[in-house]
Short mmCIF file of C-alpha atoms in Angstrom, two decimals:
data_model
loop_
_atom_site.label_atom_id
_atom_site.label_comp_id
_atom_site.label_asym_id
_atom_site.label_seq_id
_atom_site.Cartn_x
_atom_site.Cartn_y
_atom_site.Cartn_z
CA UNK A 28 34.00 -35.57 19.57
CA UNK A 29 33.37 -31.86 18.75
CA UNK A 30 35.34 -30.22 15.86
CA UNK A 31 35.06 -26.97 14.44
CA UNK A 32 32.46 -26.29 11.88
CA UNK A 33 34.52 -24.17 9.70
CA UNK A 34 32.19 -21.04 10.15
CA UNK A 35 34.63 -18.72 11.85
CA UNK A 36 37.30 -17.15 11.02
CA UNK A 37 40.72 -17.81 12.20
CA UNK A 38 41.26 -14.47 14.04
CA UNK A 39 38.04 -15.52 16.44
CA UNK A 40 40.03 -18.81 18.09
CA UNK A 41 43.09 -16.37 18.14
CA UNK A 42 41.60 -13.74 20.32
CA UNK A 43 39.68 -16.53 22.37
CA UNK A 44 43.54 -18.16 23.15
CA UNK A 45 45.11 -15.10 23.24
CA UNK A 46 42.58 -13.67 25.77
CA UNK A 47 42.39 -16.79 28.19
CA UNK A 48 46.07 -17.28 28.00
CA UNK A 49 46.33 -13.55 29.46
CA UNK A 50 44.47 -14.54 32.24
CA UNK A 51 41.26 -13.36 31.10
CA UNK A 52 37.55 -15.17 31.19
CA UNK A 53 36.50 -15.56 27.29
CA UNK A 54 32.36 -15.23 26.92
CA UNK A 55 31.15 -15.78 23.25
CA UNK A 56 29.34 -18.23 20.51
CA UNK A 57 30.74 -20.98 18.66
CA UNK A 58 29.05 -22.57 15.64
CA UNK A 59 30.73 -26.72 16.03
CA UNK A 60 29.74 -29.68 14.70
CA UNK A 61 29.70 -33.40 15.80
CA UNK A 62 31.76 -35.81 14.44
CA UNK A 63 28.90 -37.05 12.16
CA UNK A 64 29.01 -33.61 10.83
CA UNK A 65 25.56 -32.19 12.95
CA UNK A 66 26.23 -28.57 13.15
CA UNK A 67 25.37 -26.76 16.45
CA UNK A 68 25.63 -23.25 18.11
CA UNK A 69 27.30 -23.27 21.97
CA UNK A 70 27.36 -20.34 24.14
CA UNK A 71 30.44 -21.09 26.06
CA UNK A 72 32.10 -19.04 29.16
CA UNK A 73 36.33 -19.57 28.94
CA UNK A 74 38.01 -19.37 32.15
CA UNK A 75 41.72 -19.90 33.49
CA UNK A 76 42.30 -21.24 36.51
CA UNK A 77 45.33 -19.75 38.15
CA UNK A 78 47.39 -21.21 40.93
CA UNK A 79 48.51 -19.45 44.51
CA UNK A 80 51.61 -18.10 41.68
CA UNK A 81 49.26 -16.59 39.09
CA UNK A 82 50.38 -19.14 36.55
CA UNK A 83 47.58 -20.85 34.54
CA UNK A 84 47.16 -24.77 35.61
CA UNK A 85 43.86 -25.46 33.67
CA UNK A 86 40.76 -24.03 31.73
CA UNK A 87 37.45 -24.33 32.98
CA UNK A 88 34.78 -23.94 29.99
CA UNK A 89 30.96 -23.92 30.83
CA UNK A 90 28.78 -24.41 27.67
CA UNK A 91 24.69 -24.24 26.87
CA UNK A 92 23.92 -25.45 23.25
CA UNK A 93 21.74 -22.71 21.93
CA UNK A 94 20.83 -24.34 18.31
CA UNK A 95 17.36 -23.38 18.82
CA UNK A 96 18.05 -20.02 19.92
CA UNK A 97 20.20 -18.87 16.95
CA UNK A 98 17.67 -20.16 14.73
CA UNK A 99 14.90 -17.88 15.92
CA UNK A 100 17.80 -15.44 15.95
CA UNK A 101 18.39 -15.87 11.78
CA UNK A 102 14.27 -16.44 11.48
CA UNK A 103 14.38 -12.68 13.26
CA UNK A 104 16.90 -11.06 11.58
CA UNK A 105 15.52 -12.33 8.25
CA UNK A 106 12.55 -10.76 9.41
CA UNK A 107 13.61 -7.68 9.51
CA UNK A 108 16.12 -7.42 6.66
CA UNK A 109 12.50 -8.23 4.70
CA UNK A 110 10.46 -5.21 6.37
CA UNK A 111 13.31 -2.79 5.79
CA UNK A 112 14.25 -4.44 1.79
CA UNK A 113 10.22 -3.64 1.20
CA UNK A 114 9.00 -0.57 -0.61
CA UNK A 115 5.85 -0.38 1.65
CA UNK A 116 6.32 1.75 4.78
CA UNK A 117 5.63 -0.66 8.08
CA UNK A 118 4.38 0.42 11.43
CA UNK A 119 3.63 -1.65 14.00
CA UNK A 120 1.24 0.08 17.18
CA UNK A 121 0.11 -1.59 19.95
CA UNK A 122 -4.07 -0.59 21.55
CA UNK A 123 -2.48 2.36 22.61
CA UNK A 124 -1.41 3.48 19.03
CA UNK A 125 1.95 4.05 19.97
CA UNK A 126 4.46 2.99 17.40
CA UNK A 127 6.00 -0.46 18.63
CA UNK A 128 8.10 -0.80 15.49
CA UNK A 129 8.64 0.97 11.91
CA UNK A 130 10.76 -0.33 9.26
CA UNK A 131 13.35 1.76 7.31
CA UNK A 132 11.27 2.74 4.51
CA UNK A 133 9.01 4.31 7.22
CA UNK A 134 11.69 6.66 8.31
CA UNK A 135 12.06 7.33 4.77
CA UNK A 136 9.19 8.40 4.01
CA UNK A 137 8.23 10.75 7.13
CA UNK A 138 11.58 11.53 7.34
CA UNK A 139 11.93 10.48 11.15
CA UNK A 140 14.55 8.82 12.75
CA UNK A 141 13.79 5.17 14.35
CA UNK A 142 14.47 6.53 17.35
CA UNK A 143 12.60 9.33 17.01
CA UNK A 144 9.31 7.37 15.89
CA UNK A 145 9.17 4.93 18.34
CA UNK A 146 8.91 8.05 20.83
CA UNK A 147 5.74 8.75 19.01
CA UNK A 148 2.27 7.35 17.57
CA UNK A 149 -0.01 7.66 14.89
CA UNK A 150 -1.89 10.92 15.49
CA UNK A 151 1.50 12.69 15.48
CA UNK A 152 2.01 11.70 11.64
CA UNK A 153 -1.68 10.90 10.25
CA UNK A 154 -3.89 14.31 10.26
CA UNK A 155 -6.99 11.52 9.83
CA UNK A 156 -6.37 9.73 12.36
CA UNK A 157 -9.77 8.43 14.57
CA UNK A 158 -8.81 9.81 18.18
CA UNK A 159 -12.18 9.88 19.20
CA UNK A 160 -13.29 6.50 17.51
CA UNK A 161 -9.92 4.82 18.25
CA UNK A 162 -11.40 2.24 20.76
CA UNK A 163 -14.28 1.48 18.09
CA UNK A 164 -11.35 1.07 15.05
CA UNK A 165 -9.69 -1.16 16.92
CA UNK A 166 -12.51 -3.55 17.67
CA UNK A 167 -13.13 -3.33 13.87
CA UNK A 168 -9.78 -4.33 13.27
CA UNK A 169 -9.97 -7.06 15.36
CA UNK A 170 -13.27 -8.81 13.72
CA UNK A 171 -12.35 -8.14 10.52
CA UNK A 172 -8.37 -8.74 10.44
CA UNK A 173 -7.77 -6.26 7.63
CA UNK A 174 -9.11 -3.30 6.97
CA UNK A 175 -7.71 -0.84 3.87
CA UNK A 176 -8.36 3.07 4.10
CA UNK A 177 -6.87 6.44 3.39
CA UNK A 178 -4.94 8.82 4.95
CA UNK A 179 -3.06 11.96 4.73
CA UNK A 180 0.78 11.98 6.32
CA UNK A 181 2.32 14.92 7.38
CA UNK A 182 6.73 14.47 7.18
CA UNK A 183 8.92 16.02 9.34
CA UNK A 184 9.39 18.71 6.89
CA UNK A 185 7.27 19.18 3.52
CA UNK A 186 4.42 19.09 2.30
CA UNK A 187 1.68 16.13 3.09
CA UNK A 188 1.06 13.25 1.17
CA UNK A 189 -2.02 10.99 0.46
CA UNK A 190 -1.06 7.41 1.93
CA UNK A 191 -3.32 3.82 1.22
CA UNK A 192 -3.08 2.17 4.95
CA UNK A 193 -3.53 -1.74 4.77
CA UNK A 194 -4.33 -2.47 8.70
CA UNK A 195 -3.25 -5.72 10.31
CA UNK A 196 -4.51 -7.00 13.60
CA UNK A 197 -1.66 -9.50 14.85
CA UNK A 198 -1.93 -10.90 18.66
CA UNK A 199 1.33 -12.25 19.87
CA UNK A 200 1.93 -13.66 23.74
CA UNK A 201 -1.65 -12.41 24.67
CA UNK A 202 -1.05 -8.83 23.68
CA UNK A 203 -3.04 -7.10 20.34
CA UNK A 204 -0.54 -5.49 17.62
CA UNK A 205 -1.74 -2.95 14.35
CA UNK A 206 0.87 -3.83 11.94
CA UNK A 207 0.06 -0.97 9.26
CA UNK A 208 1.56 -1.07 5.48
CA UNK A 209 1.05 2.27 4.09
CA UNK A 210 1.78 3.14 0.68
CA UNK A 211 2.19 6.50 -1.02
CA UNK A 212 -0.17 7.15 -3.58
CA UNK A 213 0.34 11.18 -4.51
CA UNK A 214 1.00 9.52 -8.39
CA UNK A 215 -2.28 7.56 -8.41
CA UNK A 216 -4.19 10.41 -6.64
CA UNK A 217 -2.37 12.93 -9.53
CA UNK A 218 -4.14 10.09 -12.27
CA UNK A 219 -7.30 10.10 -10.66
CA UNK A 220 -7.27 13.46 -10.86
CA UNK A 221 -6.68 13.99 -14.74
CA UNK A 222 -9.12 11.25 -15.33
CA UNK A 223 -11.84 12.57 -13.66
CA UNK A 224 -10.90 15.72 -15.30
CA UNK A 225 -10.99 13.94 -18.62
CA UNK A 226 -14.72 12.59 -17.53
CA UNK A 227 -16.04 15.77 -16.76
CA UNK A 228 -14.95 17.06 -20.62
CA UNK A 229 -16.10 14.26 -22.12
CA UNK A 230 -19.35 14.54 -20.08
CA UNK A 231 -19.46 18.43 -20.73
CA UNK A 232 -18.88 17.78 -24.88
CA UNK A 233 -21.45 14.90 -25.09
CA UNK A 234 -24.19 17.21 -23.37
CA UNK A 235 -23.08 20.53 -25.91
CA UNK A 236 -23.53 17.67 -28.37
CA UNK A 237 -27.14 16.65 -26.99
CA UNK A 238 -28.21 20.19 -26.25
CA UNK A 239 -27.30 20.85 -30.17
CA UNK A 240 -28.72 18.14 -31.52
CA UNK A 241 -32.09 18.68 -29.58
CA UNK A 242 -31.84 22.82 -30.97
CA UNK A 243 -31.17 21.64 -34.11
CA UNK A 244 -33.91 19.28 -34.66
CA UNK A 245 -36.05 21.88 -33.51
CA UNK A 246 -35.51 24.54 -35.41
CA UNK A 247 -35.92 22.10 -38.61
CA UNK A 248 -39.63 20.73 -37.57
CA UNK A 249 -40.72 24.19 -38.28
CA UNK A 250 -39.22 24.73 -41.94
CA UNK A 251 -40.29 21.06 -42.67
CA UNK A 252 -43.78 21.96 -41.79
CA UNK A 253 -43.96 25.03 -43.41
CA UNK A 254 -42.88 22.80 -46.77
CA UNK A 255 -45.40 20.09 -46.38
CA UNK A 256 -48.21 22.73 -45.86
CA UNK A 257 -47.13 24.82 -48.90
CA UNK A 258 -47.16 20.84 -50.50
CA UNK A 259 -50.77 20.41 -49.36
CA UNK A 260 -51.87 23.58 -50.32
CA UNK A 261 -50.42 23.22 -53.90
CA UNK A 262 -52.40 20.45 -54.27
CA UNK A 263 -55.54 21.93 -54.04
CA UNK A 264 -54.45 23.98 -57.85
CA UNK A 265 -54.74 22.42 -61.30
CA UNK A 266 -51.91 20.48 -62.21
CA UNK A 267 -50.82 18.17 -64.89
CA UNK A 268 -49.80 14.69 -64.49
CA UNK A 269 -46.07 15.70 -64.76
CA UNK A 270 -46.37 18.06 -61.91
CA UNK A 271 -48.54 15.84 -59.91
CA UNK A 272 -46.27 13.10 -60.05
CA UNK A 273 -43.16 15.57 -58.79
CA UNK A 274 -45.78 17.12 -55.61
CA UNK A 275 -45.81 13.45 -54.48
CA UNK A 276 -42.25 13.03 -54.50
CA UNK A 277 -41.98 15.98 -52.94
CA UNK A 278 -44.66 15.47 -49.79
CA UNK A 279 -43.08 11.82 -49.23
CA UNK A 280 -39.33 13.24 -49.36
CA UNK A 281 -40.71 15.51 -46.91
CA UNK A 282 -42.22 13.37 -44.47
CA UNK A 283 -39.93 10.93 -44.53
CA UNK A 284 -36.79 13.98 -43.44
CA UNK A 285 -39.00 15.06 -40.98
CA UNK A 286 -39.83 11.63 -39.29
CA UNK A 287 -35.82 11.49 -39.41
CA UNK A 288 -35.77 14.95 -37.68
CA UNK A 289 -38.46 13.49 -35.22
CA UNK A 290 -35.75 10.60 -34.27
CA UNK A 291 -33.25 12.55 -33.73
CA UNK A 292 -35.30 14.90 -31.51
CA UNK A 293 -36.10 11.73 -29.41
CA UNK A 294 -32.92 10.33 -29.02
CA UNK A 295 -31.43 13.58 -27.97
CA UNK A 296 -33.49 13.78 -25.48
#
């Protein structure tokens, strides 16, 4: 036998009675289940059948079991409750790069209606997008499956923002879909941004560091030079073995700073 699964309410086998005992054809689904307790989804068509008075004499009910049906149905609707829970704006275009389907985070984010977008494509949202190279895009998509770029969207009102597009190439029934996942990255782009900035004054520093180094070491070769040829020239004089004894401390002290200087000199450069 058939019983009744439990899944609807009361008020639904009210308004079925209450509609066929008025005389009225009831049209609707039914979740039952077998006596073994199998669940299964009917569609089922309710109709009275009136005698030559009008009164009701019987009930005629014609049913299809649709279990299959209702499951794509749930697979479906889970679907989309997922595309519209996710933070990612979705749109789905077809080889003509009209928009087939967008999620609700992609009217967010342009500020479009769902209506309203799927009365429109790509180039009327993306300022990069490849009109002339569309055809060749799309056969790139297509041999490679995925392909990640940037892009700039313009909103129905503001300003634009830089987006990340993730491209999908999905064929369903014969037919080629783009499903696109585009993400706003105006905070990333602002990082990139202050780190490059960051690079180019840590770049600028370390070469006003070089430059000064190189200058510096420089301007001290000619001093040290000047010292070890007053040294060698102080040599040639009489001197006592004290004195002596200090001039070679002196010259090797001397050398020795401007081999350092030397090094420095090199490295800089």
């Amino acid at each position: 036998g058939i019983l009744k699964s439990g899944h609807h309410p009361p008020s639904v086998y009210a308004e079925l009675w209450q509609t066929i005992t008025s005389g009225q054809p009831w049209r609707g689904e039914l979740l039952n289940r077998t006596k073994d307790g199998t669940e299964f989804w009917e569609q089922a068509t309710i109709t009275p059948l009136l005698d030559d008075t009008g009164t009701i004499i019987n009930f005629v009910a014609i049913k299809e079991v649709i279990t299959e049906r209702k499951a794509i149905e749930q697979q479906m609707a889970l679907l989309n409750f997922a595309l519209d829970t996710v933070h990612e704006a979705a749109f789905m275009v077809d080889q003509s790069a009209r928009f087939y389907y967008v999620n609700q985070e992609g009217c967010r984010s342009t500020g479009y209606s769902r209506d309203e977008l799927l009365q429109m494509g790509i180039a009327d949202i993306d300022l990069d997008f490849p009109v002339d190279h569309w055809d060749e895009f799309w056969q790139q998509l297509i041999d490679q499956r995925t392909v990640t770029f940037e892009g700039r969207h313009k909103p129905k009102a503001g300003q634009l923002y830089p987006v990340e597009i993730t491209a999908n190439y999905l064929e369903f029934d014969g037919q080629g879909y783009n499903l696109g996942l585009v993400r706003n990255i105006t905070e990333r782009k602002k990082t990139e941004a202050l780190l490059q900035e960051s690079k180019e004054r840590a770049e600028s520093a370390n070469r006003a560091k070089t430059e000064f180094l190189a200058n510096m070491s420089h301007e001290l070769r000619t001093p040290m030079h000047g010292i070890i040829s007053m040294a060698h020239l102080l040599r040639s004089t009489e001197l006592n073995e004290e004195q002596q004894d200090c001039l070679e401390g002196m010259e090797l002290s001397a050398k020795s700073l401007l081999a350092l200087i030397s090094d420095i000199l090199d490295i800089s450069k």
